Short mmCIF file of C-alpha atoms in Angstrom, two decimals:
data_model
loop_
_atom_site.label_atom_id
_atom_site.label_comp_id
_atom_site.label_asym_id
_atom_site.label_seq_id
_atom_site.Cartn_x
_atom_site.Cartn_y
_atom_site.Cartn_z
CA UNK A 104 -14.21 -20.11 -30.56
CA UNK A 105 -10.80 -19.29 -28.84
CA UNK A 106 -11.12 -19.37 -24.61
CA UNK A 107 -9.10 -16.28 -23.01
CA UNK A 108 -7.72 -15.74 -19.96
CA UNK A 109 -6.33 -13.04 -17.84
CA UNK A 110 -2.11 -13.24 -18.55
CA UNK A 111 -0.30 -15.40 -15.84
CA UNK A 112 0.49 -12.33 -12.74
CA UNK A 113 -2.54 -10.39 -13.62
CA UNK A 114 -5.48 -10.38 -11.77
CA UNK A 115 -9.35 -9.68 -12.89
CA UNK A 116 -11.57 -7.76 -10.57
CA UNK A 117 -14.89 -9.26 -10.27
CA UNK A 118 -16.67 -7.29 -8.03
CA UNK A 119 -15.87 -8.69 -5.18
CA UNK A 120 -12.61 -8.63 -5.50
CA UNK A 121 -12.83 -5.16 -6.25
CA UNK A 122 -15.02 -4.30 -3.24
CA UNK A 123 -11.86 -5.86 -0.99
CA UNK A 124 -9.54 -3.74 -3.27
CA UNK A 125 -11.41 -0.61 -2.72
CA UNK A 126 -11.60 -1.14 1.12
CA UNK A 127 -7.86 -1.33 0.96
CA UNK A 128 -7.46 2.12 -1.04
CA UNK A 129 -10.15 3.94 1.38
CA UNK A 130 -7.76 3.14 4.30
CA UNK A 131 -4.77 4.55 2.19
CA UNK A 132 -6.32 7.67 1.06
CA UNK A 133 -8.53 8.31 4.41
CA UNK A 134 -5.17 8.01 6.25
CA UNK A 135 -3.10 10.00 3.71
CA UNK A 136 -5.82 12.63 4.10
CA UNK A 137 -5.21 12.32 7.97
CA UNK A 138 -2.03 13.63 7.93
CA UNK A 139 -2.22 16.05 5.40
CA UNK A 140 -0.85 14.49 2.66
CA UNK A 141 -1.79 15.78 -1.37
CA UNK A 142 -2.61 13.08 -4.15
CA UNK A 143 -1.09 12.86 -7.33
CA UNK A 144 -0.52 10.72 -10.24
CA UNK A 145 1.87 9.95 -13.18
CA UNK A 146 1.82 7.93 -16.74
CA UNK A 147 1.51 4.54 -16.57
CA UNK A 148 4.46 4.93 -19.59
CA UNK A 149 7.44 6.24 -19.16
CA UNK A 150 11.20 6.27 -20.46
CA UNK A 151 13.24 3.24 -19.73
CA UNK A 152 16.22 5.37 -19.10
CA UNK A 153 14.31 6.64 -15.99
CA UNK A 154 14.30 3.49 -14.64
CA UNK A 155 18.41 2.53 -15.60
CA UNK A 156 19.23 6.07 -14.68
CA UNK A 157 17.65 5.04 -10.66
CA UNK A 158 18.43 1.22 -10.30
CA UNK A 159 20.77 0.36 -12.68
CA UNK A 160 20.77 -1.46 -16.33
CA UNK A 161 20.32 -4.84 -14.23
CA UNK A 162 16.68 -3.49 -13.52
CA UNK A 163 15.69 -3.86 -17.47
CA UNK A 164 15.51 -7.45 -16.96
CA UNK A 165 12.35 -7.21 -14.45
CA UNK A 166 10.12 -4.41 -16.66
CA UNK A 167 7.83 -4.88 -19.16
CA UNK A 168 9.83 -2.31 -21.58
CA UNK A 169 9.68 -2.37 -25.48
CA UNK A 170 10.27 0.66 -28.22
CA UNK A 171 7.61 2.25 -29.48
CA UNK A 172 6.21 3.64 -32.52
CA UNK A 173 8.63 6.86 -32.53
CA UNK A 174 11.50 4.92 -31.54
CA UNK A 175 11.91 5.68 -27.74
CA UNK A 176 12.65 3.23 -25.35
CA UNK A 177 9.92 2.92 -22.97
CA UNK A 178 8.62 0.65 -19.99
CA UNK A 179 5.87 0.30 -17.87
CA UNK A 180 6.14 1.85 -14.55
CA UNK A 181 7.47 -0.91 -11.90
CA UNK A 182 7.77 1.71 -9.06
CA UNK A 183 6.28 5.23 -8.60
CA UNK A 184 9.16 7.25 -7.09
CA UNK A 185 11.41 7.94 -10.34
CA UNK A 186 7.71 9.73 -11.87
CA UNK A 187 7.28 11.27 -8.53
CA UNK A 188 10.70 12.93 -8.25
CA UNK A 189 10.33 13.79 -12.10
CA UNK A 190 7.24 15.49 -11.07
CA UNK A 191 8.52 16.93 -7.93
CA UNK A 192 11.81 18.37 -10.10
CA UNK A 193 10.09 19.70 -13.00
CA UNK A 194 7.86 22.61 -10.07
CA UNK A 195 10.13 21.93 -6.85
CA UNK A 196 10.88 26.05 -6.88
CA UNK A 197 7.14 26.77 -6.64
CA UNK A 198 6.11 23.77 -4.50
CA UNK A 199 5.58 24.57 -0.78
CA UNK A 200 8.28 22.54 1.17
CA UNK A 201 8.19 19.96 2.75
CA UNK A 202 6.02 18.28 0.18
CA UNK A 203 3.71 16.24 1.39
CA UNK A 204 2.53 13.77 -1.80
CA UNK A 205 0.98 10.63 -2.21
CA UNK A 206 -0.76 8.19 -5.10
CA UNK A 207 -1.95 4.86 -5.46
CA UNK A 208 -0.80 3.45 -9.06
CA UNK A 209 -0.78 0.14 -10.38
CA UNK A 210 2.64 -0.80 -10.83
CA UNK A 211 4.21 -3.96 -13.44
CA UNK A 212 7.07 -5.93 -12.71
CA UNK A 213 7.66 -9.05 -15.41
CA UNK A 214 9.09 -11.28 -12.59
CA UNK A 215 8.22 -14.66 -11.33
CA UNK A 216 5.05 -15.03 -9.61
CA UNK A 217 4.56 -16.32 -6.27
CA UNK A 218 2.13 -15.96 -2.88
CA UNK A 219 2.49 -12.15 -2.45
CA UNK A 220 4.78 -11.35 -5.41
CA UNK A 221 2.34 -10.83 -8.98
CA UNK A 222 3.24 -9.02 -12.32
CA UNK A 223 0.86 -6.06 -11.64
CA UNK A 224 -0.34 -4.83 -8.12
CA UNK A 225 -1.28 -1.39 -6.96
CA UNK A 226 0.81 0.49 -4.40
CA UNK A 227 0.22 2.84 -1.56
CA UNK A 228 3.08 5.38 -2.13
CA UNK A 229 3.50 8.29 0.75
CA UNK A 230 6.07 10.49 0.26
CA UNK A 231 8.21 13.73 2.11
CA UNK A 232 10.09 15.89 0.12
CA UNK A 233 12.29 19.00 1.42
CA UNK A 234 12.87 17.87 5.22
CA UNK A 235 15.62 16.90 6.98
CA UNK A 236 14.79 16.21 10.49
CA UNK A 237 14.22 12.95 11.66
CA UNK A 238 10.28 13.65 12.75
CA UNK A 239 9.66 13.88 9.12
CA UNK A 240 11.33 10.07 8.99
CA UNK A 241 9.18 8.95 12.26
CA UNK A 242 6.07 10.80 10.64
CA UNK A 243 6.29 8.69 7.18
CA UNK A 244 6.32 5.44 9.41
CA UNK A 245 3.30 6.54 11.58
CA UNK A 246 1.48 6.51 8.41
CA UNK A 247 2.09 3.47 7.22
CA UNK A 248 1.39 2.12 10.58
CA UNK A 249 -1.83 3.73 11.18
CA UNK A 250 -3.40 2.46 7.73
CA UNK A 251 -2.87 -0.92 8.87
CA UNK A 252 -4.29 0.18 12.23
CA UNK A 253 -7.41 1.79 10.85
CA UNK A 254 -8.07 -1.87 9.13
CA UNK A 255 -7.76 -3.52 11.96
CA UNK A 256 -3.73 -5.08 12.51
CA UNK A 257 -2.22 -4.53 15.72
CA UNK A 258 0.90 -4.70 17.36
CA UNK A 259 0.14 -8.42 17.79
CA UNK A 260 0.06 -8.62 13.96
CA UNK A 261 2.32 -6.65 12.30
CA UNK A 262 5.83 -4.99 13.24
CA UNK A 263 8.01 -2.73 11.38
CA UNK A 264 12.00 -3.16 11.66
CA UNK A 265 13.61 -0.22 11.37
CA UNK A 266 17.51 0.57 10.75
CA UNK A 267 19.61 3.59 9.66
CA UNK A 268 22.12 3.34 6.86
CA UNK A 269 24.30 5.51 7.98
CA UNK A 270 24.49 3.75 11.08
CA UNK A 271 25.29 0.45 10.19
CA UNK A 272 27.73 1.82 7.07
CA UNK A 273 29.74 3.89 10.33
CA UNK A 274 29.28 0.25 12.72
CA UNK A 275 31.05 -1.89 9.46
CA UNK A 276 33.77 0.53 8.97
CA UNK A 277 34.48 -0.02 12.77
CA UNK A 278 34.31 -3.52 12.27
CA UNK A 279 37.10 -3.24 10.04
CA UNK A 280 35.11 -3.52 6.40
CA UNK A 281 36.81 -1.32 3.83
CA UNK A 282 34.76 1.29 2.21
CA UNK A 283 34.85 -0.09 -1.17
CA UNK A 284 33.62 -3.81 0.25
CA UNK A 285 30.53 -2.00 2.00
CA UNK A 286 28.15 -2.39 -1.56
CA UNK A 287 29.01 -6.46 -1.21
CA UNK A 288 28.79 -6.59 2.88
CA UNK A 289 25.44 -4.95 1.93
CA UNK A 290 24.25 -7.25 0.03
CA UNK A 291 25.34 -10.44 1.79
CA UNK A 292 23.89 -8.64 5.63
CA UNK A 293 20.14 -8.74 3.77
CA UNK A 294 20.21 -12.08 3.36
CA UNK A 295 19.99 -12.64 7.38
CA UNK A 296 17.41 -14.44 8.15
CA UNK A 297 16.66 -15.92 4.71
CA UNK A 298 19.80 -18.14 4.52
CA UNK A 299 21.98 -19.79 7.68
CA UNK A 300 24.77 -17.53 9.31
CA UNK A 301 27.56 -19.82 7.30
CA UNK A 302 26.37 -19.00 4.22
CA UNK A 303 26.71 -15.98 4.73
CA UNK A 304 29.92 -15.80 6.46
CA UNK A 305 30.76 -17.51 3.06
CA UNK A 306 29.67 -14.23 1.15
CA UNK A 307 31.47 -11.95 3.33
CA UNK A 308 34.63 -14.03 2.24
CA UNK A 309 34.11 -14.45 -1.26
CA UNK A 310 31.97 -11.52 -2.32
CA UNK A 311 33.35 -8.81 0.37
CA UNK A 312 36.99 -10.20 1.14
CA UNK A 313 36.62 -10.01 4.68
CA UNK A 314 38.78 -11.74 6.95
CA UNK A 315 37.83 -14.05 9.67
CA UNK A 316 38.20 -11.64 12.55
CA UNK A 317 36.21 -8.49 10.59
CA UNK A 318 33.79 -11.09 9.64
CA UNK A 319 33.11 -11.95 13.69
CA UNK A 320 33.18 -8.31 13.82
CA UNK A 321 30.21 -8.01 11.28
CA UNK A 322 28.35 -10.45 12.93
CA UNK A 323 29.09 -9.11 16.27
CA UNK A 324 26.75 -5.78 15.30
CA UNK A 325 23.60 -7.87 15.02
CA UNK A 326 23.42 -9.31 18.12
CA UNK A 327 21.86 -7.12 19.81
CA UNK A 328 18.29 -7.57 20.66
CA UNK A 329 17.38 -3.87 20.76
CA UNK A 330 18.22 -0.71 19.65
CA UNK A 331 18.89 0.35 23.74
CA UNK A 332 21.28 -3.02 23.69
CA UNK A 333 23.31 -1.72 20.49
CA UNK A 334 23.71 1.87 22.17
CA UNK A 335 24.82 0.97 25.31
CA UNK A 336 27.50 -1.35 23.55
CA UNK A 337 29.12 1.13 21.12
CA UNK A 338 28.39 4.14 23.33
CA UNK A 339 32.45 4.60 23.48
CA UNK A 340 32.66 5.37 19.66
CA UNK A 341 32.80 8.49 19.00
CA UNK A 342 31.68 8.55 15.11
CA UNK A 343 28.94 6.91 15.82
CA UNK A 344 27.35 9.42 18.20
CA UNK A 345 25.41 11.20 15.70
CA UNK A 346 24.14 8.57 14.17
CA UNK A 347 23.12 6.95 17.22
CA UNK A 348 21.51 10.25 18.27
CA UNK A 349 18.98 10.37 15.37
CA UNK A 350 17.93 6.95 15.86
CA UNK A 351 17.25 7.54 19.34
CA UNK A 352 15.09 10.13 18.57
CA UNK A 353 13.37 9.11 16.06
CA UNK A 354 12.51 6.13 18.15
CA UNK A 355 11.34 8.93 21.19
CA UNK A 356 8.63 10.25 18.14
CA UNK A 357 7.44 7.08 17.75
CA UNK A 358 6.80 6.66 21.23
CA UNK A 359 5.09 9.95 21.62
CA UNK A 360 2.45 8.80 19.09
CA UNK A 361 1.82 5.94 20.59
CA UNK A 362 3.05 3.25 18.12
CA UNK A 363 6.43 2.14 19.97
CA UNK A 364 4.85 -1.53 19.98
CA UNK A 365 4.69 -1.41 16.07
CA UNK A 366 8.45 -0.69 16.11
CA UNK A 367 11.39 -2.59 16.64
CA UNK A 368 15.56 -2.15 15.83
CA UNK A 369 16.91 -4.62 13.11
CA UNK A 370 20.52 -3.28 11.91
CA UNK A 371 19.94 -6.31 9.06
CA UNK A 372 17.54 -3.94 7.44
CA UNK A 373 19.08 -2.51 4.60
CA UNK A 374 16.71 -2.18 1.53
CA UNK A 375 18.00 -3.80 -1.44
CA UNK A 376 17.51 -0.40 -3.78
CA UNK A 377 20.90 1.18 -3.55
CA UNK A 378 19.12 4.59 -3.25
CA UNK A 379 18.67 4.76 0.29
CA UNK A 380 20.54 7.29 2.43
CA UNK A 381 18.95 6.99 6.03
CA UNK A 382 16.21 5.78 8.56
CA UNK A 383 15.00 2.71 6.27
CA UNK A 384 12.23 0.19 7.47
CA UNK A 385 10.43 -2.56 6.52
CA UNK A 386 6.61 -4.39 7.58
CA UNK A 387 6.21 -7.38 8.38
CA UNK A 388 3.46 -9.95 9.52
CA UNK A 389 4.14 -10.76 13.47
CA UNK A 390 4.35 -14.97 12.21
CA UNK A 391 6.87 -14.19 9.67
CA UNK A 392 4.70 -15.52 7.37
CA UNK A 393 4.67 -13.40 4.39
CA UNK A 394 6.81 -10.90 2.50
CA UNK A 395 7.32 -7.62 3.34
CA UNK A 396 4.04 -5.70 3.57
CA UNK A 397 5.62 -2.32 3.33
CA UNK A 398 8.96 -1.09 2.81
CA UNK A 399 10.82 2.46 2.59
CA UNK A 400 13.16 5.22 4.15
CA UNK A 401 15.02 8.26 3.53
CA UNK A 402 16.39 8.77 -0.40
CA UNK A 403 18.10 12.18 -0.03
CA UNK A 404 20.15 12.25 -3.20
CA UNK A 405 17.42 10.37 -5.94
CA UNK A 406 15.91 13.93 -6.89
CA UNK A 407 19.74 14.90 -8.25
CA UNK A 408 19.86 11.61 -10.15
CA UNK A 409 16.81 12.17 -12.14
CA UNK A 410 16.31 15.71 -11.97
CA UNK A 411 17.52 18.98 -11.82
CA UNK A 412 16.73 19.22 -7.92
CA UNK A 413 18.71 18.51 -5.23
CA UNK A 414 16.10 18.03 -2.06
CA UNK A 415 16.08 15.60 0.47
CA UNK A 416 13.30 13.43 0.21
CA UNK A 417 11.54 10.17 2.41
CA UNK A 418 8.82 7.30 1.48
CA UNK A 419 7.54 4.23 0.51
CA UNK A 420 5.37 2.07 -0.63
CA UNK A 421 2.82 -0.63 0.27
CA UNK A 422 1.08 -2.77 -2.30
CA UNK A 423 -2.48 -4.76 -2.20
CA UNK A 424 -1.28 -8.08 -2.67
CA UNK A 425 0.68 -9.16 0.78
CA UNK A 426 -2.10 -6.77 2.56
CA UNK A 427 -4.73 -8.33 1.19
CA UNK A 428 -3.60 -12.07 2.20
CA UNK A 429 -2.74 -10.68 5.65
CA UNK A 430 -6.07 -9.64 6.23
CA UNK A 431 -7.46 -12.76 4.77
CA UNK A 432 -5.53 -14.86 7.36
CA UNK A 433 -6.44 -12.85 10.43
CA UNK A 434 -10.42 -13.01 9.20
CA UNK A 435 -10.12 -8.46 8.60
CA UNK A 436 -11.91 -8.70 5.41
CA UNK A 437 -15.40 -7.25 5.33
CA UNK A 438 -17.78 -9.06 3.96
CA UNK A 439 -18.17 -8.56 0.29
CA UNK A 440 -22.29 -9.58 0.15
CA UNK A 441 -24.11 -7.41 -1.97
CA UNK A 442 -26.13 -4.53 -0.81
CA UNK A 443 -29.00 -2.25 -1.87
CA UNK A 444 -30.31 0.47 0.41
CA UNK A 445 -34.29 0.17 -1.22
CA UNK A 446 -35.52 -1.86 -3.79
CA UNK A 447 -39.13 -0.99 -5.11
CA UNK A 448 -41.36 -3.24 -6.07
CA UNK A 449 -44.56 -3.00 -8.42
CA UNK A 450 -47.30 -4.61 -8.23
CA UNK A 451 -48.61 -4.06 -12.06
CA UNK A 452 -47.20 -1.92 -15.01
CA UNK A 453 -49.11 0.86 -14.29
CA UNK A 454 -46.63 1.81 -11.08
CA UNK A 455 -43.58 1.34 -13.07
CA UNK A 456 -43.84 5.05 -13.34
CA UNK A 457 -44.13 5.95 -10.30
CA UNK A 458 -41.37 3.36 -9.53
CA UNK A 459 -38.86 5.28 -11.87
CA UNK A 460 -39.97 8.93 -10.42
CA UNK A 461 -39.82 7.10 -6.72
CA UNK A 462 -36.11 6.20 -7.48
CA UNK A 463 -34.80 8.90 -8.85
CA UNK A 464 -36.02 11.17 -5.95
CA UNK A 465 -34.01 8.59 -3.63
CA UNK A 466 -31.03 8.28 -5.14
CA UNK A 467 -30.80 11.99 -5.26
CA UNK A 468 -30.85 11.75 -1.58
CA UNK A 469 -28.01 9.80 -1.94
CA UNK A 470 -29.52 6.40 -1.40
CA UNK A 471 -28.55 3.34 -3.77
CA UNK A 472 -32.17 1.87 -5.45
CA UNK A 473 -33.25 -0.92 -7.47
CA UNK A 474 -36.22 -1.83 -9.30
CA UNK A 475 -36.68 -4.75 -11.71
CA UNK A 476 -36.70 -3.53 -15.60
CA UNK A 477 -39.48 -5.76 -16.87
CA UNK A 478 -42.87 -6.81 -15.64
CA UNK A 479 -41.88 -9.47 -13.01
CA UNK A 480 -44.20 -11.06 -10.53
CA UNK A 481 -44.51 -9.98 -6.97
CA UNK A 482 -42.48 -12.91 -5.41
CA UNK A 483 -39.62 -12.99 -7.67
CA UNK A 484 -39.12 -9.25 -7.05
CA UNK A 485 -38.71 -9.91 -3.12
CA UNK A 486 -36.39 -12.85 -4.02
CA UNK A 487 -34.41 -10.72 -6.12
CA UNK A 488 -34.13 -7.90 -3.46
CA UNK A 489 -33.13 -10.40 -0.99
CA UNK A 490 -30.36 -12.00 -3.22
CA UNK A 491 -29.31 -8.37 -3.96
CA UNK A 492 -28.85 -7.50 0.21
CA UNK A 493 -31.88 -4.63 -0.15
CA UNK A 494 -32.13 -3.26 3.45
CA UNK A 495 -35.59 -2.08 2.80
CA UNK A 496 -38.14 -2.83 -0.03
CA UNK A 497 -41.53 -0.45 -0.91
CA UNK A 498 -43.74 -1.63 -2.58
CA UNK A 499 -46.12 0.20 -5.03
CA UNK A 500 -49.59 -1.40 -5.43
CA UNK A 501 -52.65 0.32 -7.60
CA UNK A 502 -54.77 0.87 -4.43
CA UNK A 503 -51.46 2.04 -2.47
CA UNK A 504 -50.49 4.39 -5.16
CA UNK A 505 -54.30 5.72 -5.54
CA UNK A 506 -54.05 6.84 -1.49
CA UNK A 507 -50.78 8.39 -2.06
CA UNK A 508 -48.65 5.45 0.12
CA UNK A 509 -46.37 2.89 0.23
CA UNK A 510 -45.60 -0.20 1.73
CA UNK A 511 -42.09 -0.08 3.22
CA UNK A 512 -40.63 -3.51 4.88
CA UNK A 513 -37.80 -3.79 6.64
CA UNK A 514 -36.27 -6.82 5.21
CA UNK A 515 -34.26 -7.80 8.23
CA UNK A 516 -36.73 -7.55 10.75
CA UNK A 517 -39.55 -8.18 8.25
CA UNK A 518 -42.10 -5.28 9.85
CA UNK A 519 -44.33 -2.86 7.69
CA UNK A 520 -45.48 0.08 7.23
CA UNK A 521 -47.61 2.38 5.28
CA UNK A 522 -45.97 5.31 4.11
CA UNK A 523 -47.25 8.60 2.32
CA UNK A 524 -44.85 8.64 -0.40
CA UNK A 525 -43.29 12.27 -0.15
CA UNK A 526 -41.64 10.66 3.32
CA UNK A 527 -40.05 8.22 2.11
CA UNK A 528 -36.48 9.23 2.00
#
């Protein structure tokens, strides 16, 4: 007979793994729910022009897209926000603004696997729809920051870098890059800190056709070891007041919540998606250790590009994988032991009965209960609730069930006691 296997990127949840996935999720949705936020979801199938129409025909390349059986070109979904500002455009009129939406899909990327980076993960994405003012930007942060809080990171872990795009596109054209160079100066600035400076002072030249003295310039704006240190130097410049403004602000919110340790200024950070418009941020691991845990910012003009809406809008997203190897390496994971709150054992067949009437009447209390299916002997039962993490086991004898008791044992302190049965509960 033929062996299979799961496909190469794609995981299988046994159930521990899934217990360590579901911890993850409760900390998304219990801090989503925190600040208000409304759950939705989309189909896991949607058109591939969606996806072009967003990112670009370059994007086709990473999705697991085919035609299907009435002809339409279709992909599975390798990012949530095109379906969520579908969504968001097809009721915007009636939708109470801002919108405050969120959803944890699994997402599918057909790129090359490697630690962190897997065909199919599931992602945490938070989204702000209808708002303008920066406290809606500093809000989205706080909670991406405070689900990583509530499982345990701190500010000794985990940082977020934070830039604004229209910041840094206002420093290069002071710098002296050309407005129709920015796209390539882009793309060769998010490669600091992944490749040496010359390489790419090499890209500036060759991709961006800067000269030496705007290339200085360039390099020049990132410096700066803080966002204070980067205000204080281009105070002077006038066009970048505003802009300089909002980020100082937005930096004040953070503070006011208590999370300015989480946050630092990067002016590297651009996003590679070309969709950004604003405040954009990333996550990352203290060490510098892993990808990007989280990544997002303010997309003010994606609505009009796939929809008949024009809103401002804000997000991101944050997916299980990098998490869940963070976690790992700073020992955060709970234990994934099986557990059992009561698990009843009989003494002959003729309690199995009373076993079954027993556990129903528990787990309508809301307790979880186990009992063995078949006649089994006494000791196997108790070796079986201990392999299964019971917390308590009750036993149900002839001559207990003929006085109307129990015996109840604590399994971790091993005491008994005899209990009428209509208290146990």
């Amino acid at each position: 007979m033929p062996t299979f296997t799961s496909l190469p990127g794609f995981r299988d949840f046994f159930p521990e793994d899934y217990f360590l996935r579901a911890h993850i999720v409760h900390a998304w949705r219990e801090t989503a729910r925190r600040y208000g936020f409304e759950e939705y979801d989309g189909p896991p199938l949607e058109s591939l022009e969606l996806y072009t129409e967003k990112s670009g025909q370059e994007i086709v390349n990473q999705l697991y897209n085919f035609e299907d059986k009435g002809g339409r070109a279709v992909a599975l979904r390798p990012e949530m926000t095109p379906t969520f500002a579908r969504m968001v455009g097809a009721r915007a009129g009636a939708l109470r603004k801002p919108i405050r939406w969120f959803s944890v899909p699994q997402l599918f990327r057909y790129e090359r696997t490697q630690r962190g980076r897997l065909r199919e993960h599931y992602q945490w994405n938070v989204d702000v729809v209808g708002e303008l003012d920066v406290s809606a930007d500093a809000e989205v942060l706080a909670v991406a920051l405070d689900s990583l809080r509530m499982l345990g990171l701190t500010s000794d872990d985990i940082v977020a870098r934070v830039n604004d795009r229209r910041l840094l596109e206002k420093l290069l054209l002071a710098a002296g890059v050309p407005a129709d160079q920015l796209p390539a100066t882009y793309a060769a600035i998010d490669k600091l800190g992944r490749e040496d400076d010359a390489r790419i002072a090499d890209r500036l030249r060759e991709h961006a056709g800067l000269g030496p003295d705007t290339v200085d310039n360039v390099f020049a704006i990132f410096k700066h070891a803080s966002f204070d240190a980067l205000a204080a130097e281009y105070a002077g410049i006038a066009s970048l007041s505003e802009e300089l403004s909002r980020l100082s602000l937005y930096f004040d919110a953070l503070r006011d919540m208590g999370l300015a340790d989480y946050v630092a200024f990067d002016a590297s950070i651009v996003r590679g998606l070309a969709y950004y418009t604003g405040v954009v941020f990333e996550i990352f691991d203290r060490k510098g250790e892993l990808r990007a845990i989280c990544g997002g910012g303010r997309y003010d003009k994606l609505l009009a590009a796939v929809s008949d809406t024009d809103l401002p809008a804000l997000g991101f997203g944050m997916g299980d994988v990098v998490l869940g190897e963070l976690l790992k390496e700073r020992g955060l994971l709970p234990s994934t032991a099986p557990t059992v709150d009561y698990y009843l054992v009989t003494v002959t067949d003729g309690e199995r009965a009373a076993a079954r009437t027993l556990a129903h009447k528990l787990r309508a209390a809301g307790h979880s209960v186990i009992y063995n299916f078949r006649a089994t002997a006494v000791g196997k039962q108790f070796k079986d609730a201990h392999a299964r993490g019971a917390k308590k086991t009750v036993v149900l004898g002839p001559d207990e069930l003929k006085d109307g008791i129990a015996i109840v044992r604590d399994m971790t302190s091993g005491e008994e006691s005899r209990v009428p049965l209509d208290e146990i509960r």
